[in-house]
Coordinates of C-alpha atoms in Angstrom, one line a residue:
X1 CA 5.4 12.6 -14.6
X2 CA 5.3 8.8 -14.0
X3 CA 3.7 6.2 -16.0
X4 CA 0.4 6.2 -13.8
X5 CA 0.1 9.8 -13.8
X6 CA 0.5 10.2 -17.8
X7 CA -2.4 7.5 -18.0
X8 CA -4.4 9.2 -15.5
X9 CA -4.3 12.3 -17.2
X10 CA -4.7 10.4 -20.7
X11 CA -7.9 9.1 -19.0
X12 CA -9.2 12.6 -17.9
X13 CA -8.4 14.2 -21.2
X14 CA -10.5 11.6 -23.4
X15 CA -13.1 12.6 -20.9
X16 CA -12.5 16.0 -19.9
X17 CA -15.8 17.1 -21.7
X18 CA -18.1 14.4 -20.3
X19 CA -19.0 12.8 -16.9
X20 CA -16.0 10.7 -15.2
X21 CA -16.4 7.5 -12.8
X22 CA -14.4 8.7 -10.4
X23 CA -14.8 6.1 -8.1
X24 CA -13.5 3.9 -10.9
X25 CA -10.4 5.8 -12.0
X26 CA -9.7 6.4 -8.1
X27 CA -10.0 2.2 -8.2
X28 CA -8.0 1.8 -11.0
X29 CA -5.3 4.4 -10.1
X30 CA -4.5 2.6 -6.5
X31 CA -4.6 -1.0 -8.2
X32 CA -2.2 0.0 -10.6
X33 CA 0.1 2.5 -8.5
X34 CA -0.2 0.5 -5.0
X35 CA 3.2 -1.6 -5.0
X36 CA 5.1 1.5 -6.9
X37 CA 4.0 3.7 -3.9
X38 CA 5.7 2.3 -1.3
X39 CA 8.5 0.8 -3.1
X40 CA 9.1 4.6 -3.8
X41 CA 8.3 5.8 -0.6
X42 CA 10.8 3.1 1.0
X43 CA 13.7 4.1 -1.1
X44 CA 13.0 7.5 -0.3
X45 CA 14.2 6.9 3.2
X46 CA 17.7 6.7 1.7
X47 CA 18.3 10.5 0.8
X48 CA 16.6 11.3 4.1
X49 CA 19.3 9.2 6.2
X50 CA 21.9 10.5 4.0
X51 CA 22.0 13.7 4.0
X52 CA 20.1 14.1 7.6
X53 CA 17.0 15.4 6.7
X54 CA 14.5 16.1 9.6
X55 CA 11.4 17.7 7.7
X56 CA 8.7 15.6 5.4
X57 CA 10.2 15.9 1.7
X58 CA 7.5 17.2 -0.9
X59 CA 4.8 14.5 -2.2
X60 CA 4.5 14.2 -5.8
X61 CA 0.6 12.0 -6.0
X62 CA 1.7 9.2 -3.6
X63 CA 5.2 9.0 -4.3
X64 CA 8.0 11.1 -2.5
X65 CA 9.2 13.1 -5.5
X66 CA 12.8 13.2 -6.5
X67 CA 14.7 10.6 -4.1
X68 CA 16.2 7.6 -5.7
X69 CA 17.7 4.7 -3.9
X70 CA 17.3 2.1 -1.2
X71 CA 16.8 1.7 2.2
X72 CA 20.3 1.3 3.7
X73 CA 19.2 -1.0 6.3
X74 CA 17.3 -3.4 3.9
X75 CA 20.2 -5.9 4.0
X76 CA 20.7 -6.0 7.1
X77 CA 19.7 -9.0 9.9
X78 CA 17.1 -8.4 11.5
X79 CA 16.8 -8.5 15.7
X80 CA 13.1 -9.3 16.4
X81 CA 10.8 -11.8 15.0
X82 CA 9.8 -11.4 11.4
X83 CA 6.5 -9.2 11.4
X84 CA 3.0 -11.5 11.1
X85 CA -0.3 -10.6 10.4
X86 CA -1.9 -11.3 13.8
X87 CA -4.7 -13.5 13.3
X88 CA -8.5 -12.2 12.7
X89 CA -10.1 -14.6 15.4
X90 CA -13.5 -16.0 13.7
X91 CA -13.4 -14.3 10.5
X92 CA -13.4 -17.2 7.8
X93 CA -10.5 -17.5 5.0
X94 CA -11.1 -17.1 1.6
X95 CA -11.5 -20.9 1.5
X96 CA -14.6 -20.4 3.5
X97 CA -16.0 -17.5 2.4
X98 CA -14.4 -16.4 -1.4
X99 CA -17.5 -13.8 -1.4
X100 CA -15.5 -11.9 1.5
X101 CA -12.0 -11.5 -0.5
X102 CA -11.5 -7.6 -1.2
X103 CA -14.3 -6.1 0.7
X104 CA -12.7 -5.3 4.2
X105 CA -9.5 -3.3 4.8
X106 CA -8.8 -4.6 8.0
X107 CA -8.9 -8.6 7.1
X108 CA -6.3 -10.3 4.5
X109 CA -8.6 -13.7 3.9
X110 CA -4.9 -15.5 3.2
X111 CA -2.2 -16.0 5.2
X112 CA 1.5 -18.0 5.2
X113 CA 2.6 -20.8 6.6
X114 CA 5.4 -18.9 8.4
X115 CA 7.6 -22.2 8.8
X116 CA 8.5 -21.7 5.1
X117 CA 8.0 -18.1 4.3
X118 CA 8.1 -14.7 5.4
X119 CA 6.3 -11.6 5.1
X120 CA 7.8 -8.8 3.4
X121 CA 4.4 -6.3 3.1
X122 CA 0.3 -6.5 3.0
X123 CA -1.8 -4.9 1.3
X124 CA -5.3 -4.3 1.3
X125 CA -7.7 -2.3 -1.6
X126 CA -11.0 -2.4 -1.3
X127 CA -11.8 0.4 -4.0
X128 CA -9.8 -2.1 -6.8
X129 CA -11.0 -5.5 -4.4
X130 CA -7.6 -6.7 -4.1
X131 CA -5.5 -8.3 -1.4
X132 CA -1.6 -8.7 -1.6
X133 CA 1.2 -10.1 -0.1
X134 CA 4.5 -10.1 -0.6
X135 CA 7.1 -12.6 0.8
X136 CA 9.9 -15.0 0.4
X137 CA 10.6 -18.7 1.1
X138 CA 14.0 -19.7 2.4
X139 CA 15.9 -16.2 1.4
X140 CA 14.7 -16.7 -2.6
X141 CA 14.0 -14.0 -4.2
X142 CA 10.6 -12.1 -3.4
X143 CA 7.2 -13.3 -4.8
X144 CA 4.0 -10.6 -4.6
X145 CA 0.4 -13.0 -4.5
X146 CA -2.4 -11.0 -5.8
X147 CA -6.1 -12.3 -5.2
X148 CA -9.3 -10.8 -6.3
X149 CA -13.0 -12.1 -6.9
X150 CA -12.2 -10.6 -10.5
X151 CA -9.7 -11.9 -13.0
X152 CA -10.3 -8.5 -15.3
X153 CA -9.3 -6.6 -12.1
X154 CA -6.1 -8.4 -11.7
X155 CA -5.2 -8.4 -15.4
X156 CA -5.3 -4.7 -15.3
X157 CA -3.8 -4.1 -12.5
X158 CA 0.1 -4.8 -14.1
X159 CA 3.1 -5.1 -12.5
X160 CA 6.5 -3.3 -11.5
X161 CA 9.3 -4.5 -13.6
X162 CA 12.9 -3.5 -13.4
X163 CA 13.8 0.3 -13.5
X164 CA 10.2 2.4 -14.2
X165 CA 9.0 -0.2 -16.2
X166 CA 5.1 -1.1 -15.6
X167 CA 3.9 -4.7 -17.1
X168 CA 0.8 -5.8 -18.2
X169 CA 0.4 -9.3 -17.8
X170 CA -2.8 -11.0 -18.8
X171 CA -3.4 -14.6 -17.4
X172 CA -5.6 -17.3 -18.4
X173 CA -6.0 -18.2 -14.5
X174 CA -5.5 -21.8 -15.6
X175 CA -2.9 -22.9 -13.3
X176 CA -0.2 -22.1 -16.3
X177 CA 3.3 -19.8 -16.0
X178 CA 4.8 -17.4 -18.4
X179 CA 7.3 -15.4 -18.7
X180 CA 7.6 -11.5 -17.5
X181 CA 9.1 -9.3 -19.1
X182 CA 13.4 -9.8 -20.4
X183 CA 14.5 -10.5 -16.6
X184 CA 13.6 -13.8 -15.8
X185 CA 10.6 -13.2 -14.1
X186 CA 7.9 -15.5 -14.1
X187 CA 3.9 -15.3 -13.7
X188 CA 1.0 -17.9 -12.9
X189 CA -2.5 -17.5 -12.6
X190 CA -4.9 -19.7 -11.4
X191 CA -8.5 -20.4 -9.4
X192 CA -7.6 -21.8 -6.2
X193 CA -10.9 -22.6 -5.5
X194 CA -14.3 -21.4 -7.3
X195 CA -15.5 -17.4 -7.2
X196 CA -11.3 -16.5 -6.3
X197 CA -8.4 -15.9 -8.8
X198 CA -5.0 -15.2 -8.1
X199 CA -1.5 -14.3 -9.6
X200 CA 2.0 -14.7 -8.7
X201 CA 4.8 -13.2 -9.8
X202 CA 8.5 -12.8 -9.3
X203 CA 11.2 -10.9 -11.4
X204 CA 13.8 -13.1 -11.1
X205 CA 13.7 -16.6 -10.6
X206 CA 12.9 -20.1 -11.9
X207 CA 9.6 -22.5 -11.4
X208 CA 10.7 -24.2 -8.7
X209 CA 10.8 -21.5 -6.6
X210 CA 7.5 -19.6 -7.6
X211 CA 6.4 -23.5 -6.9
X212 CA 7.7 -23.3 -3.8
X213 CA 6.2 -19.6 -2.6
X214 CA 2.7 -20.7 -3.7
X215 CA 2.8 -23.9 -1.6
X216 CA 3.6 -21.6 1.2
X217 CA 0.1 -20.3 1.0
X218 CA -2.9 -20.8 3.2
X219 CA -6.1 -20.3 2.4
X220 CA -8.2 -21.3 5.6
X221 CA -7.1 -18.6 7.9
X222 CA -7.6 -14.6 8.2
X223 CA -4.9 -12.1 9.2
X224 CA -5.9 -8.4 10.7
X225 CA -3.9 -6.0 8.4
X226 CA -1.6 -4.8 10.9
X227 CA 0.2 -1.7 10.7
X228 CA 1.9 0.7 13.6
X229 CA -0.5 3.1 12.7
X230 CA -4.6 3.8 13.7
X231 CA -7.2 5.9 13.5
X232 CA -9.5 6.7 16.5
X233 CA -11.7 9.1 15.0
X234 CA -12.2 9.5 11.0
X235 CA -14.3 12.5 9.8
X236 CA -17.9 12.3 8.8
X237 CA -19.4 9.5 6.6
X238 CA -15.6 8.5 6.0
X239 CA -14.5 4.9 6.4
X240 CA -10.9 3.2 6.1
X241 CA -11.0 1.4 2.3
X242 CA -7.3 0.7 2.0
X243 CA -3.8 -0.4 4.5
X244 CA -1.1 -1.9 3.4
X245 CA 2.2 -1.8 5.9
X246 CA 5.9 -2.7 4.4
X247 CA 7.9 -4.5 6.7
X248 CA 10.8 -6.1 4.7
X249 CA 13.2 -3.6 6.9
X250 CA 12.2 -4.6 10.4
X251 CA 13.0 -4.0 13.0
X252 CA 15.1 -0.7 11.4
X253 CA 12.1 0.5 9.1
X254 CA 8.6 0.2 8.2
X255 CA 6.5 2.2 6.2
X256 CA 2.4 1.9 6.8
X257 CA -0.7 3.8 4.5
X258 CA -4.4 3.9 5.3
X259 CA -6.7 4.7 2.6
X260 CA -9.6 7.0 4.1
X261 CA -12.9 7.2 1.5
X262 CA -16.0 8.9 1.6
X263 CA -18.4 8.7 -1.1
X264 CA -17.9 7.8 -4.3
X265 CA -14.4 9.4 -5.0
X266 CA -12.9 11.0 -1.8
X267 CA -9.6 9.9 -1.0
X268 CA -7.2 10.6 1.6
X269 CA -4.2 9.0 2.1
X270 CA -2.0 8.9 6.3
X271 CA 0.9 7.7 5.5
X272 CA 3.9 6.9 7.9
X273 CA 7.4 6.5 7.7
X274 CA 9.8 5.0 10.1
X275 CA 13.8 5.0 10.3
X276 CA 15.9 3.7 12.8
X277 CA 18.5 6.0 11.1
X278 CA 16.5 9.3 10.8
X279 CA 17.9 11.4 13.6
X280 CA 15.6 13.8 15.8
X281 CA 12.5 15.0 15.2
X282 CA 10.9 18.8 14.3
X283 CA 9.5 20.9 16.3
X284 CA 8.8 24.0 14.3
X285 CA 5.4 24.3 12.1
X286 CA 2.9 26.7 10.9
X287 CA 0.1 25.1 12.5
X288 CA -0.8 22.7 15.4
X289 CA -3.0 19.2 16.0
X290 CA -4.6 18.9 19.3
X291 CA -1.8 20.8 20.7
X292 CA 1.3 19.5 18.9
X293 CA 3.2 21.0 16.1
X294 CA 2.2 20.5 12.6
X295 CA 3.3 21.5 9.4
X296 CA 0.4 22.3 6.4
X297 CA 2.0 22.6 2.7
X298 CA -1.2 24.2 1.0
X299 CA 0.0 23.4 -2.3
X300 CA 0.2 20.1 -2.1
X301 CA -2.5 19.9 0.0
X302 CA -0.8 17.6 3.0
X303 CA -0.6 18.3 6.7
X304 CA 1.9 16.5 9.0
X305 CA 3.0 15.8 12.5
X306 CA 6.4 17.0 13.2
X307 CA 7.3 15.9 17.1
X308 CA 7.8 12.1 16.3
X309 CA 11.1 11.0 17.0
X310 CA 12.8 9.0 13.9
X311 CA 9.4 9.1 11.6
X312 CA 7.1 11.2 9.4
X313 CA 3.3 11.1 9.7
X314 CA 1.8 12.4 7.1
X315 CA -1.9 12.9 6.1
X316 CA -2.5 14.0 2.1
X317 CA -5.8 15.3 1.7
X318 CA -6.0 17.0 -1.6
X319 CA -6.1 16.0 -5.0
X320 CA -3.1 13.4 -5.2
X321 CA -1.9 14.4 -8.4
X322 CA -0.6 17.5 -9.3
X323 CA -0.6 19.0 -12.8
X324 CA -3.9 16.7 -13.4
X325 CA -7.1 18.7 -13.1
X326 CA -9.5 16.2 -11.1
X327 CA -12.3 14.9 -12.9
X328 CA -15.7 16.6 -12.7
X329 CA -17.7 15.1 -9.4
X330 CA -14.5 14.6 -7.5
X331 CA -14.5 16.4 -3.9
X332 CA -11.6 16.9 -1.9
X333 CA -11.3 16.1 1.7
X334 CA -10.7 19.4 4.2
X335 CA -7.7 20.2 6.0
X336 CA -9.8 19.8 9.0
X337 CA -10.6 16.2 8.0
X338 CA -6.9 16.0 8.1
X339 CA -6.3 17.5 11.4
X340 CA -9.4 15.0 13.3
X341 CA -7.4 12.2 11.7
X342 CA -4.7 13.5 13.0
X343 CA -5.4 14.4 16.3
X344 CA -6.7 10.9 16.9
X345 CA -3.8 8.9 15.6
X346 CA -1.9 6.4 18.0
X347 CA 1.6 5.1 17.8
X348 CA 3.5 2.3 19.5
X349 CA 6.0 3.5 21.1
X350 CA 8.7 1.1 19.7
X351 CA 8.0 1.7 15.7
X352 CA 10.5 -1.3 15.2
X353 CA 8.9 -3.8 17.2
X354 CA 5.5 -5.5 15.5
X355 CA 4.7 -7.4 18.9
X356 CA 4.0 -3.4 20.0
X357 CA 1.7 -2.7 17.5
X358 CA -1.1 -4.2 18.7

């Protein structure tokens, strides 16, 4: 069990014989568990290219369970342009419109001056009101920006640190840095205008260069949270609340999540995971999607694509973590929700290539 899951269930048995906020537990689960997902889910793509695996290994909550390591490819220099965040023509930046930061899962209200850095994964919550990017400036080491209308919301939210280690770090949002953890790292907080807070932080590094990755921000421009991933059709009174795409491995790997919500607690999470180095595809399945072969794993409650060459597609609609009972009020989506998500989801044909994904 990981750190998040012990204090989700911590949370559920303090509660378990009174009413739960789902919604807010669901919020505060995905702020503190979004950059451990697909840092996990990345490295998981190691033990598939290794040892050749062509099936979707088993989901433990968001994470793929049981596969340590790296991306192989990670190091390597990339062919194609850096991915960008195309821009969100006449949608104001957070410098415009601060009111607007958190509240749309298709729009990052910051962007990069690309001159100086580049993108290494966006990131989009709605349920937690965040926004976050991760980059670097001139090959330094990587810096993750958070930005929220709330300074309590970031606070909470912690960060990764080295190994399983999860950080709490609680700013004063007064322009000041601190240390993180025994590593190096560093942290600042600040207001970069009125009504917006944000947080940077990198594990390794010195002031300079967290001066540096700040100045690469911009704040008068909106990006359109790309991903090589959509949704034609979503089930009823379900709307996208989350998308966050890695793309530190381009053109050799990426790995994209929508966030589906309905209500006040439904989540379901399509997932997708590219490698230039996972050979084939699978065709056998005990179910099909609009005509194509599909696997269903009941237990875990997750129903995949299986006929897409080099990738995994994956949509988790149950309960995301197992062992936890799920609070009272929380209602799962269906395995038909999954299959009309499915059945209308569209994919570049070159995975690799960002200029295809729109």
């Amino acid at each position: 069990m990981t750190d998040l899951d012990q204090r989700i269930t911590s949370t559920l048995r303090e509660r378990a014989k009174g009413e739960i906020d789902t919604r807010r537990l669901l919020r505060a689960a995905r702020a503190r568990g979004h950059r451990r997902q697909l840092r996990r889910r990345a490295a998981a793509g190691t033990a598939l290219t290794l040892v050749g695996v062509l099936g979707f290994v088993g989901v433990t909550g968001t994470d793929f369970a049981g596969l340590p390591g790296r991306l192989p490819w990670i190091a390597t220099t990339p062919t194609v342009a850096p991915a960008v965040p195309p821009r969100a023509d006449g949608v104001p930046g957070a410098a415009q419109r601060p009111d607007l930061v958190g509240t749309d899962a298709r729009v990052l209200h910051l962007s990069l001056d690309t001159s100086q850095a580049r993108y290494l994964r966006w990131d989009i919550n709605v349920y937690a009101e965040v926004e976050s990017i991760r980059f670097s400036v001139a090959g330094e080491l990587p810096v993750v920006v958070d930005v929220s209308r709330s300074a309590e919301q970031l606070n909470n939210m912690g960060i990764d640190g080295p190994g399983s280690q999860w950080i709490r770090v609680p700013l004063a949002f007064d322009g000041g840095v601190q240390p993180v953890g025994a590593t190096g790292g560093l942290a600042k907080g600040w207001q970069p205008f009125p009504g917006v807070y944000a947080r940077a932080t990198m594990l390794v590094g010195d002031r300079a260069a967290l001066d540096r990755a700040v100045d690469a921000l911009r704040w008068n421009e909106a990006r359109r949270c790309e991903a090589p991933l959509r949704l034609t059709t979503l089930p009823k009174d379900a709307t996208v609340v989350g998308c966050k795409a890695d793309v530190s491995a381009v053109p050799n790997g990426v790995t994209a999540e929508l966030t589906i919500g309905r209500g006040e607690s439904s989540v379901m999470y399509v997932r997708l995971m590219y490698g230039a180095q996972i050979a084939g595809s699978r065709s056998d399945g005990n179910r099909t999607v609009d005509g194509r072969p599909a696997h269903l794993d009941d237990k875990r409650g997750q129903l995949e694509l299986l006929d897409i060459p080099k990738a995994h597609l994956v949509a988790q609609f149950g309960w995301p973590w197992p062992g936890v009972d799920p609070p009272k009020g929380y209602v799962s989506f269906t395995e038909a929700d999954a299959e009309t998500l499915l059945a209308g989801a569209r994919l570049p044909e070159e995975l690799g290539r960002p200029d295809t994904w729109k």
